[in-house]
PDB file of C-alpha atoms in Angstrom:
ATOM      1  CA  MET O 469      96.381 212.194 114.287  1.00  0.00           C
ATOM      2  CA  ALA O 470      96.070 210.044 111.119  1.00  0.00           C
ATOM      3  CA  ARG O 471      93.836 206.964 111.429  1.00  0.00           C
ATOM      4  CA  ALA O 472      95.585 203.589 111.214  1.00  0.00           C
ATOM      5  CA  LYS O 473      94.927 201.633 108.043  1.00  0.00           C
ATOM      6  CA  THR O 474      94.617 197.855 107.895  1.00  0.00           C
ATOM      7  CA  VAL O 475      94.496 195.483 104.955  1.00  0.00           C
ATOM      8  CA  SER O 476      92.973 192.006 104.515  1.00  0.00           C
ATOM      9  CA  LYS O 477      91.847 189.810 101.611  1.00  0.00           C
ATOM     10  CA  CYS O 478      88.986 187.373 100.983  1.00  0.00           C
ATOM     11  CA  ILE O 479      89.842 184.722  98.394  1.00  0.00           C
ATOM     12  CA  THR O 480      87.144 182.379  97.033  1.00  0.00           C
ATOM     13  CA  GLU O 481      88.578 179.099  95.860  1.00  0.00           C
ATOM     14  CA  THR O 482      86.677 176.886  93.399  1.00  0.00           C
ATOM     15  CA  VAL O 483      86.935 173.328  92.193  1.00  0.00           C
ATOM     16  CA  GLU O 484      85.635 172.562  88.688  1.00  0.00           C
ATOM     17  CA  GLU O 485      84.863 169.103  87.345  1.00  0.00           C
ATOM     18  CA  SER O 486      83.026 167.934  84.233  1.00  0.00           C
ATOM     19  CA  HIS O 487      80.967 164.811  83.627  1.00  0.00           C
ATOM     20  CA  MET O 488      79.863 163.440  80.274  1.00  0.00           C
ATOM     21  CA  PHE O 489      76.363 161.964  80.385  1.00  0.00           C
ATOM     22  CA  SER O 490      75.121 160.016  77.334  1.00  0.00           C
ATOM     23  CA  ILE O 491      71.459 159.381  76.640  1.00  0.00           C
ATOM     24  CA  THR O 492      70.818 156.468  74.315  1.00  0.00           C
ATOM     25  CA  GLY O 493      67.358 156.298  72.722  1.00  0.00           C
ATOM     26  CA  TYR O 494      66.908 160.072  73.160  1.00  0.00           C
ATOM     27  CA  SER O 495      63.717 160.143  71.013  1.00  0.00           C
ATOM     28  CA  GLN O 496      61.937 157.876  73.477  1.00  0.00           C
ATOM     29  CA  LYS O 497      62.970 159.946  76.542  1.00  0.00           C
ATOM     30  CA  ARG O 498      62.516 163.475  75.211  1.00  0.00           C
ATOM     31  CA  GLY O 499      60.348 165.586  77.538  1.00  0.00           C
ATOM     32  CA  MET O 500      60.819 163.322  80.557  1.00  0.00           C
ATOM     33  CA  GLY O 501      62.638 164.536  83.683  1.00  0.00           C
ATOM     34  CA  VAL O 502      62.686 164.726  87.447  1.00  0.00           C
ATOM     35  CA  ASN O 503      62.482 168.047  89.378  1.00  0.00           C
ATOM     36  CA  ARG O 504      64.347 167.885  92.626  1.00  0.00           C
ATOM     37  CA  GLY O 505      65.592 170.903  94.570  1.00  0.00           C
ATOM     38  CA  VAL O 506      69.004 170.624  96.136  1.00  0.00           C
ATOM     39  CA  GLU O 507      70.722 173.533  97.938  1.00  0.00           C
ATOM     40  CA  VAL O 508      74.395 173.640  97.216  1.00  0.00           C
ATOM     41  CA  HIS O 509      77.036 176.366  97.043  1.00  0.00           C
ATOM     42  CA  ALA O 510      77.872 175.702  93.435  1.00  0.00           C
ATOM     43  CA  SER O 511      77.190 176.745  89.886  1.00  0.00           C
ATOM     44  CA  SER O 512      76.584 174.418  86.957  1.00  0.00           C
ATOM     45  CA  ASP O 513      76.673 174.588  83.207  1.00  0.00           C
ATOM     46  CA  LEU O 514      74.975 171.984  81.009  1.00  0.00           C
ATOM     47  CA  ARG O 515      76.587 171.626  77.647  1.00  0.00           C
ATOM     48  CA  LEU O 516      75.588 169.521  74.642  1.00  0.00           C
ATOM     49  CA  LEU O 517      78.204 167.810  72.597  1.00  0.00           C
ATOM     50  CA  ASP O 518      78.131 168.774  68.913  1.00  0.00           C
ATOM     51  CA  HIS O 519      78.921 165.534  67.068  1.00  0.00           C
ATOM     52  CA  THR O 520      79.882 167.481  63.949  1.00  0.00           C
ATOM     53  CA  THR O 521      82.511 169.705  65.528  1.00  0.00           C
ATOM     54  CA  GLY O 522      83.275 167.735  68.653  1.00  0.00           C
ATOM     55  CA  LEU O 523      82.722 170.907  70.725  1.00  0.00           C
ATOM     56  CA  SER O 524      80.286 171.365  73.568  1.00  0.00           C
ATOM     57  CA  THR O 525      77.876 174.318  73.792  1.00  0.00           C
ATOM     58  CA  SER O 526      75.840 175.581  76.759  1.00  0.00           C
ATOM     59  CA  VAL O 527      72.155 174.793  76.597  1.00  0.00           C
ATOM     60  CA  THR O 528      70.159 177.985  76.059  1.00  0.00           C
ATOM     61  CA  LYS O 529      66.910 176.770  74.502  1.00  0.00           C
ATOM     62  CA  THR O 530      64.850 173.682  73.826  1.00  0.00           C
ATOM     63  CA  LEU O 531      66.707 171.211  71.683  1.00  0.00           C
ATOM     64  CA  PRO O 532      65.121 170.768  68.243  1.00  0.00           C
ATOM     65  CA  LYS O 533      64.360 167.284  66.950  1.00  0.00           C
ATOM     66  CA  ALA O 534      66.811 167.530  64.099  1.00  0.00           C
ATOM     67  CA  SER O 535      70.065 168.634  65.545  1.00  0.00           C
ATOM     68  CA  ALA O 536      73.785 168.297  65.169  1.00  0.00           C
ATOM     69  CA  TYR O 537      73.750 167.213  68.793  1.00  0.00           C
ATOM     70  CA  LEU O 538      72.000 163.953  67.956  1.00  0.00           C
ATOM     71  CA  ARG O 539      73.794 161.070  66.346  1.00  0.00           C
ATOM     72  CA  ASP O 540      72.322 157.599  66.057  1.00  0.00           C
ATOM     73  CA  ASP O 541      69.514 158.693  68.379  1.00  0.00           C
ATOM     74  CA  ARG O 542      72.082 159.443  71.081  1.00  0.00           C
ATOM     75  CA  LEU O 543      72.450 162.727  73.001  1.00  0.00           C
ATOM     76  CA  ASP O 544      75.663 163.457  74.893  1.00  0.00           C
ATOM     77  CA  ILE O 545      75.440 166.007  77.729  1.00  0.00           C
ATOM     78  CA  GLU O 546      78.512 167.427  79.431  1.00  0.00           C
ATOM     79  CA  CYS O 547      77.755 168.779  82.879  1.00  0.00           C
ATOM     80  CA  VAL O 548      80.331 171.205  84.232  1.00  0.00           C
ATOM     81  CA  VAL O 549      79.917 171.786  87.979  1.00  0.00           C
ATOM     82  CA  THR O 550      81.846 174.464  89.824  1.00  0.00           C
ATOM     83  CA  VAL O 551      81.797 174.120  93.608  1.00  0.00           C
ATOM     84  CA  MET O 552      82.727 177.117  95.754  1.00  0.00           C
ATOM     85  CA  LYS O 553      84.813 176.258  98.771  1.00  0.00           C
ATOM     86  CA  GLU O 554      84.635 178.161 102.044  1.00  0.00           C
ATOM     87  CA  PRO O 555      86.083 181.668 101.567  1.00  0.00           C
ATOM     88  CA  ARG O 556      89.630 181.942 102.800  1.00  0.00           C
ATOM     89  CA  VAL O 557      90.121 185.295 104.571  1.00  0.00           C
ATOM     90  CA  SER O 558      93.684 186.378 105.067  1.00  0.00           C
ATOM     91  CA  GLN O 559      94.934 187.571 108.426  1.00  0.00           C
ATOM     92  CA  THR O 560      94.348 191.267 108.965  1.00  0.00           C
ATOM     93  CA  LYS O 561      97.576 193.208 108.652  1.00  0.00           C
ATOM     94  CA  SER O 562      98.090 196.679 110.023  1.00  0.00           C
ATOM     95  CA  SER O 563      99.901 199.319 108.057  1.00  0.00           C
ATOM     96  CA  PRO O 564     103.486 199.770 109.223  1.00  0.00           C
ATOM     97  CA  LYS O 565     103.699 202.145 112.181  1.00  0.00           C
ATOM     98  CA  VAL O 566     106.613 204.366 113.105  1.00  0.00           C
ATOM     99  CA  ALA O 567     106.876 205.360 116.762  1.00  0.00           C
ATOM    100  CA  VAL O 568     107.258 209.128 116.881  1.00  0.00           C
ATOM    101  CA  PRO O 569     108.657 210.461 120.173  1.00  0.00           C
ATOM    102  CA  PRO O 570     107.112 213.531 121.803  1.00  0.00           C
ATOM    103  CA  SER O 571     108.511 216.941 121.000  1.00  0.00           C
ATOM    104  CA  ASP O 572     111.836 217.586 122.707  1.00  0.00           C
ATOM    105  CA  ILE O 573     112.425 221.167 121.612  1.00  0.00           C
ATOM    106  CA  ALA O 574     111.781 222.420 125.149  1.00  0.00           C
ATOM    107  CA  ALA O 575     114.477 220.071 126.483  1.00  0.00           C
ATOM    108  CA  HIS O 576     116.959 221.316 123.881  1.00  0.00           C
ATOM    109  CA  LEU O 577     116.187 224.944 124.637  1.00  0.00           C
ATOM    110  CA  GLY O 578     116.499 224.189 128.356  1.00  0.00           C
ATOM    111  CA  LYS O 579     119.997 222.845 127.747  1.00  0.00           C
ATOM    112  CA  LEU O 580     120.791 225.976 125.749  1.00  0.00           C
ATOM    113  CA  LEU O 581     119.657 228.071 128.720  1.00  0.00           C
ATOM    114  CA  GLU O 582     121.927 226.134 131.071  1.00  0.00           C
ATOM    115  CA  SER O 583     124.975 226.093 128.803  1.00  0.00           C
ATOM    116  CA  LYS O 584     124.838 229.786 127.813  1.00  0.00           C
ATOM    117  CA  GLU O 585     126.454 228.705 124.553  1.00  0.00           C
ATOM    118  CA  ALA O 586     126.536 231.451 121.888  1.00  0.00           C
ATOM    119  CA  ALA O 587     124.829 233.951 124.226  1.00  0.00           C
ATOM    120  CA  HIS O 588     124.344 237.382 122.651  1.00  0.00           C
ATOM    121  CA  VAL O 589     123.199 239.601 125.490  1.00  0.00           C
ATOM    122  CA  THR O 590     123.663 239.966 129.235  1.00  0.00           C
ATOM    123  CA  PHE O 591     120.793 240.948 131.525  1.00  0.00           C
ATOM    124  CA  TYR O 592     121.561 242.687 134.801  1.00  0.00           C
ATOM    125  CA  VAL O 593     118.992 241.983 137.508  1.00  0.00           C
ATOM    126  CA  GLY O 594     119.977 243.444 140.845  1.00  0.00           C
ATOM    127  CA  GLU O 595     123.399 242.027 141.618  1.00  0.00           C
ATOM    128  CA  ASP O 596     122.983 239.050 139.287  1.00  0.00           C
ATOM    129  CA  THR O 597     123.825 238.704 135.600  1.00  0.00           C
ATOM    130  CA  PHE O 598     122.244 236.379 133.027  1.00  0.00           C
ATOM    131  CA  ALA O 599     123.911 235.659 129.671  1.00  0.00           C
ATOM    132  CA  GLU O 600     121.132 234.828 127.220  1.00  0.00           C
ATOM    133  CA  HIS O 601     120.132 234.606 123.565  1.00  0.00           C
ATOM    134  CA  LYS O 602     118.445 237.623 122.001  1.00  0.00           C
ATOM    135  CA  VAL O 603     116.562 235.690 119.343  1.00  0.00           C
ATOM    136  CA  VAL O 604     114.883 233.405 121.916  1.00  0.00           C
ATOM    137  CA  HIS O 605     113.689 236.381 123.970  1.00  0.00           C
ATOM    138  CA  ALA O 606     112.481 238.193 120.850  1.00  0.00           C
ATOM    139  CA  MET O 607     110.598 235.096 119.722  1.00  0.00           C
ATOM    140  CA  ARG O 608     108.775 234.771 123.034  1.00  0.00           C
ATOM    141  CA  SER O 609     108.032 238.396 123.883  1.00  0.00           C
ATOM    142  CA  PRO O 610     107.214 241.370 121.639  1.00  0.00           C
ATOM    143  CA  VAL O 611     108.525 243.671 124.346  1.00  0.00           C
ATOM    144  CA  PHE O 612     111.911 241.948 124.448  1.00  0.00           C
ATOM    145  CA  LYS O 613     111.907 241.977 120.634  1.00  0.00           C
ATOM    146  CA  ALA O 614     111.465 245.755 120.609  1.00  0.00           C
ATOM    147  CA  GLU O 615     114.139 246.250 123.248  1.00  0.00           C
ATOM    148  CA  LEU O 616     116.663 243.949 121.558  1.00  0.00           C
ATOM    149  CA  PHE O 617     115.964 244.480 117.859  1.00  0.00           C
ATOM    150  CA  GLY O 618     113.700 247.519 117.558  1.00  0.00           C
ATOM    151  CA  PRO O 619     114.647 251.076 116.555  1.00  0.00           C
ATOM    152  CA  MET O 620     114.905 252.141 120.212  1.00  0.00           C
ATOM    153  CA  ARG O 621     117.700 249.704 121.006  1.00  0.00           C
ATOM    154  CA  GLU O 622     121.151 251.061 121.639  1.00  0.00           C
ATOM    155  CA  ALA O 623     123.530 250.357 118.778  1.00  0.00           C
ATOM    156  CA  GLY O 624     125.837 247.510 119.634  1.00  0.00           C
ATOM    157  CA  ALA O 625     124.453 247.211 123.145  1.00  0.00           C
ATOM    158  CA  GLN O 626     125.040 243.754 124.649  1.00  0.00           C
ATOM    159  CA  VAL O 627     123.906 244.608 128.188  1.00  0.00           C
ATOM    160  CA  LEU O 628     120.317 245.179 129.260  1.00  0.00           C
ATOM    161  CA  PRO O 629     119.374 246.147 132.836  1.00  0.00           C
ATOM    162  CA  ILE O 630     116.113 244.744 134.230  1.00  0.00           C
ATOM    163  CA  LYS O 631     114.664 247.053 136.866  1.00  0.00           C
ATOM    164  CA  ASP O 632     111.984 246.406 139.477  1.00  0.00           C
ATOM    165  CA  MET O 633     112.323 242.630 139.392  1.00  0.00           C
ATOM    166  CA  GLN O 634     113.917 240.160 141.764  1.00  0.00           C
ATOM    167  CA  PRO O 635     116.632 237.837 140.391  1.00  0.00           C
ATOM    168  CA  ASP O 636     114.756 234.652 141.357  1.00  0.00           C
ATOM    169  CA  VAL O 637     111.642 235.918 139.563  1.00  0.00           C
ATOM    170  CA  PHE O 638     113.669 236.730 136.441  1.00  0.00           C
ATOM    171  CA  LYS O 639     115.259 233.281 136.615  1.00  0.00           C
ATOM    172  CA  ALA O 640     111.808 231.662 136.667  1.00  0.00           C
ATOM    173  CA  LEU O 641     110.774 233.929 133.785  1.00  0.00           C
ATOM    174  CA  LEU O 642     113.823 232.802 131.785  1.00  0.00           C
ATOM    175  CA  HIS O 643     112.959 229.170 132.442  1.00  0.00           C
ATOM    176  CA  PHE O 644     109.478 229.726 131.031  1.00  0.00           C
ATOM    177  CA  ILE O 645     110.837 231.627 128.024  1.00  0.00           C
ATOM    178  CA  TYR O 646     113.091 228.721 127.074  1.00  0.00           C
ATOM    179  CA  THR O 647     110.993 225.711 128.144  1.00  0.00           C
ATOM    180  CA  ASP O 648     107.369 226.939 128.247  1.00  0.00           C
ATOM    181  CA  SER O 649     106.982 225.535 131.758  1.00  0.00           C
ATOM    182  CA  LEU O 650     107.211 226.619 135.394  1.00  0.00           C
ATOM    183  CA  SER O 651     108.742 223.397 136.667  1.00  0.00           C
ATOM    184  CA  ILE O 652     111.546 225.450 138.195  1.00  0.00           C
ATOM    185  CA  ILE O 653     109.184 226.584 140.976  1.00  0.00           C
ATOM    186  CA  ASP O 654     107.648 223.167 141.679  1.00  0.00           C
ATOM    187  CA  ASP O 655     109.476 223.033 145.011  1.00  0.00           C
ATOM    188  CA  LEU O 656     107.754 226.196 146.256  1.00  0.00           C
ATOM    189  CA  VAL O 657     104.610 225.710 148.347  1.00  0.00           C
ATOM    190  CA  GLY O 658     102.114 227.821 150.245  1.00  0.00           C
ATOM    191  CA  ASP O 659     102.739 231.532 150.535  1.00  0.00           C
ATOM    192  CA  ASP O 660     106.153 231.273 148.843  1.00  0.00           C
ATOM    193  CA  ARG O 661     104.611 229.821 145.713  1.00  0.00           C
ATOM    194  CA  GLY O 662     101.743 232.320 145.772  1.00  0.00           C
ATOM    195  CA  GLU O 663     104.169 235.229 146.047  1.00  0.00           C
ATOM    196  CA  MET O 664     106.262 233.903 143.150  1.00  0.00           C
ATOM    197  CA  ILE O 665     103.149 233.442 140.970  1.00  0.00           C
ATOM    198  CA  ARG O 666     102.023 237.003 141.673  1.00  0.00           C
ATOM    199  CA  HIS O 667     105.436 238.374 140.657  1.00  0.00           C
ATOM    200  CA  LEU O 668     105.444 236.208 137.521  1.00  0.00           C
ATOM    201  CA  LEU O 669     102.002 237.509 136.579  1.00  0.00           C
ATOM    202  CA  MET O 670     103.361 241.061 136.795  1.00  0.00           C
ATOM    203  CA  ALA O 671     106.373 240.054 134.678  1.00  0.00           C
ATOM    204  CA  ALA O 672     104.127 238.338 132.122  1.00  0.00           C
ATOM    205  CA  ASP O 673     102.011 241.474 131.791  1.00  0.00           C
ATOM    206  CA  ARG O 674     105.126 243.644 131.549  1.00  0.00           C
ATOM    207  CA  TYR O 675     106.583 241.596 128.690  1.00  0.00           C
ATOM    208  CA  ALA O 676     103.260 240.776 126.972  1.00  0.00           C
ATOM    209  CA  MET O 677     103.564 237.013 127.499  1.00  0.00           C
ATOM    210  CA  GLU O 678      99.890 236.091 127.428  1.00  0.00           C
ATOM    211  CA  ARG O 679     100.241 232.352 127.998  1.00  0.00           C
ATOM    212  CA  LEU O 680     102.328 232.832 131.131  1.00  0.00           C
ATOM    213  CA  LYS O 681      99.870 235.444 132.366  1.00  0.00           C
ATOM    214  CA  LEU O 682      96.941 233.036 131.979  1.00  0.00           C
ATOM    215  CA  ILE O 683      98.859 230.259 133.736  1.00  0.00           C
ATOM    216  CA  CYS O 684      99.484 232.575 136.690  1.00  0.00           C
ATOM    217  CA  GLU O 685      95.836 233.694 136.705  1.00  0.00           C
ATOM    218  CA  SER O 686      94.669 230.092 136.818  1.00  0.00           C
ATOM    219  CA  ASP O 687      97.047 229.205 139.646  1.00  0.00           C
ATOM    220  CA  LEU O 688      95.933 232.193 141.736  1.00  0.00           C
ATOM    221  CA  CYS O 689      92.236 231.441 141.116  1.00  0.00           C
ATOM    222  CA  GLU O 690      92.708 227.908 142.431  1.00  0.00           C
ATOM    223  CA  ASN O 691      94.582 229.011 145.552  1.00  0.00           C
ATOM    224  CA  LEU O 692      92.629 231.989 146.879  1.00  0.00           C
ATOM    225  CA  ASN O 693      92.393 232.359 150.647  1.00  0.00           C
ATOM    226  CA  VAL O 694      91.181 234.899 153.181  1.00  0.00           C
ATOM    227  CA  GLN O 695      94.676 236.309 153.787  1.00  0.00           C
ATOM    228  CA  THR O 696      95.511 237.008 150.145  1.00  0.00           C
ATOM    229  CA  VAL O 697      92.207 237.596 148.313  1.00  0.00           C
ATOM    230  CA  ALA O 698      92.170 241.389 148.787  1.00  0.00           C
ATOM    231  CA  ALA O 699      95.755 241.787 147.581  1.00  0.00           C
ATOM    232  CA  THR O 700      95.024 239.459 144.664  1.00  0.00           C
ATOM    233  CA  LEU O 701      91.969 241.535 143.728  1.00  0.00           C
ATOM    234  CA  ALA O 702      94.130 244.655 143.567  1.00  0.00           C
ATOM    235  CA  LEU O 703      96.658 242.759 141.425  1.00  0.00           C
ATOM    236  CA  ALA O 704      93.924 241.542 139.071  1.00  0.00           C
ATOM    237  CA  ASP O 705      92.601 245.069 138.600  1.00  0.00           C
ATOM    238  CA  GLN O 706      96.066 246.533 138.026  1.00  0.00           C
ATOM    239  CA  HIS O 707      96.998 243.976 135.349  1.00  0.00           C
ATOM    240  CA  HIS O 708      93.568 243.638 133.709  1.00  0.00           C
ATOM    241  CA  CYS O 709      92.907 240.026 134.691  1.00  0.00           C
ATOM    242  CA  ALA O 710      89.120 239.821 134.405  1.00  0.00           C
ATOM    243  CA  SER O 711      88.774 236.131 135.282  1.00  0.00           C
ATOM    244  CA  LEU O 712      90.956 236.482 138.362  1.00  0.00           C
ATOM    245  CA  ARG O 713      89.039 239.596 139.426  1.00  0.00           C
ATOM    246  CA  ASP O 714      85.689 237.745 139.168  1.00  0.00           C
ATOM    247  CA  ALA O 715      87.100 234.796 141.121  1.00  0.00           C
ATOM    248  CA  CYS O 716      88.233 237.110 143.919  1.00  0.00           C
ATOM    249  CA  ILE O 717      84.810 238.785 144.166  1.00  0.00           C
ATOM    250  CA  GLU O 718      83.009 235.444 144.213  1.00  0.00           C
ATOM    251  CA  PHE O 719      85.383 234.173 146.919  1.00  0.00           C
ATOM    252  CA  MET O 720      84.811 237.291 149.044  1.00  0.00           C
ATOM    253  CA  SER O 721      81.020 236.990 148.696  1.00  0.00           C
ATOM    254  CA  SER O 722      81.110 233.484 150.161  1.00  0.00           C
ATOM    255  CA  SER O 723      83.661 234.184 152.925  1.00  0.00           C
ATOM    256  CA  SER O 724      83.679 235.969 156.253  1.00  0.00           C
ATOM    257  CA  MET O 725      84.204 239.666 155.508  1.00  0.00           C
ATOM    258  CA  ASP O 726      85.388 240.266 159.069  1.00  0.00           C
ATOM    259  CA  ASP O 727      88.385 238.010 158.433  1.00  0.00           C
ATOM    260  CA  ILE O 728      89.110 239.647 155.064  1.00  0.00           C
ATOM    261  CA  VAL O 729      88.820 243.197 156.448  1.00  0.00           C
ATOM    262  CA  ALA O 730      91.373 242.353 159.124  1.00  0.00           C
ATOM    263  CA  THR O 731      94.123 241.644 156.541  1.00  0.00           C
ATOM    264  CA  GLN O 732      96.771 244.105 155.431  1.00  0.00           C
ATOM    265  CA  GLY O 733      95.800 243.420 151.832  1.00  0.00           C
ATOM    266  CA  PHE O 734      92.320 244.811 152.489  1.00  0.00           C
ATOM    267  CA  VAL O 735      93.761 247.903 154.159  1.00  0.00           C
ATOM    268  CA  ASP O 736      96.020 248.529 151.151  1.00  0.00           C
ATOM    269  CA  LEU O 737      93.113 247.909 148.762  1.00  0.00           C
ATOM    270  CA  LYS O 738      90.919 250.386 150.619  1.00  0.00           C
ATOM    271  CA  THR O 739      93.685 253.005 150.693  1.00  0.00           C
ATOM    272  CA  ASN O 740      95.125 252.649 147.198  1.00  0.00           C
ATOM    273  CA  CYS O 741      92.216 251.298 145.125  1.00  0.00           C
ATOM    274  CA  PRO O 742      88.948 252.465 146.741  1.00  0.00           C
ATOM    275  CA  SER O 743      87.071 252.331 143.435  1.00  0.00           C
ATOM    276  CA  VAL O 744      88.019 248.665 143.037  1.00  0.00           C
ATOM    277  CA  LEU O 745      86.672 247.935 146.492  1.00  0.00           C
ATOM    278  CA  VAL O 746      83.408 249.765 145.799  1.00  0.00           C
ATOM    279  CA  ASP O 747      82.980 247.863 142.540  1.00  0.00           C
ATOM    280  CA  ALA O 748      83.683 244.608 144.365  1.00  0.00           C
ATOM    281  CA  PHE O 749      80.980 245.330 146.971  1.00  0.00           C
ATOM    282  CA  VAL O 750      78.459 246.138 144.228  1.00  0.00           C
ATOM    283  CA  ASN O 751      79.184 242.861 142.465  1.00  0.00           C
ATOM    284  CA  MET O 752      79.065 240.929 145.747  1.00  0.00           C
ATOM    285  CA  SER O 753      75.644 242.411 146.479  1.00  0.00           C
ATOM    286  CA  MET O 754      74.408 241.281 143.071  1.00  0.00           C
ATOM    287  CA  LEU O 755      75.777 237.763 143.639  1.00  0.00           C
ATOM    288  CA  ASN O 756      74.061 237.480 147.030  1.00  0.00           C
ATOM    289  CA  LYS O 757      70.698 238.414 145.499  1.00  0.00           C
ATOM    290  CA  ARG O 758      70.756 235.523 143.058  1.00  0.00           C
TER     291      ARG O 758
END
């Protein structure tokens, strides 16, 4: 963000006056003077009046005896005093600012998702259909881009079936594709939310949507529990989520293994992914030795 710039001014005002001082009988007073120090915010200029030209000249050296400045043994001195007034500082003024609203592209794309205006392709998910925009999907996912615009696409195809995904999961995926948020599932809590996040993580991995995958990983890491940790560990291993895998192992090392072993998720993990379970026990043993 650019730094704000401000402007102000300091104006020094001066008042200048001159005084003509005549010394009569200069020859008798030459060399006499009084030295008194006075502190004043001013500058002065002593000038001698040239009786020949009528002009005054600043004093820069000792006045000679014979001089154009003397007439009839009279010396005229013009003293010009310039007094500096208190500086007048102008009020500080800020540079003009223009209020820039936050980005609203997500809101516009969300409206495009709802309106289905100018949709190019229809997705079939189970019994549901979704009319969408190919370019938006291609922009957000390299997998969708290959399916919709790549050499493997069917010529002229406007229908694309989505297998092995529930319609409500695909709907949440669409919402993220268009708006970059998961606000559509804000109403889900507990196990329902956890189940939706797990399905979205699988969808994110399937369509190479790394940001969505990391969001799901983070959510699952923050909501691990005894009932779901084993199943989540299997999910993390299957979809190469290293941070989620480490979080599961750390959670298991600090929890009651009897409770975890009693869950169906642990049974499935032991049956389908024994190597993952062995690796988890090795890592847990290392954590407990620290």
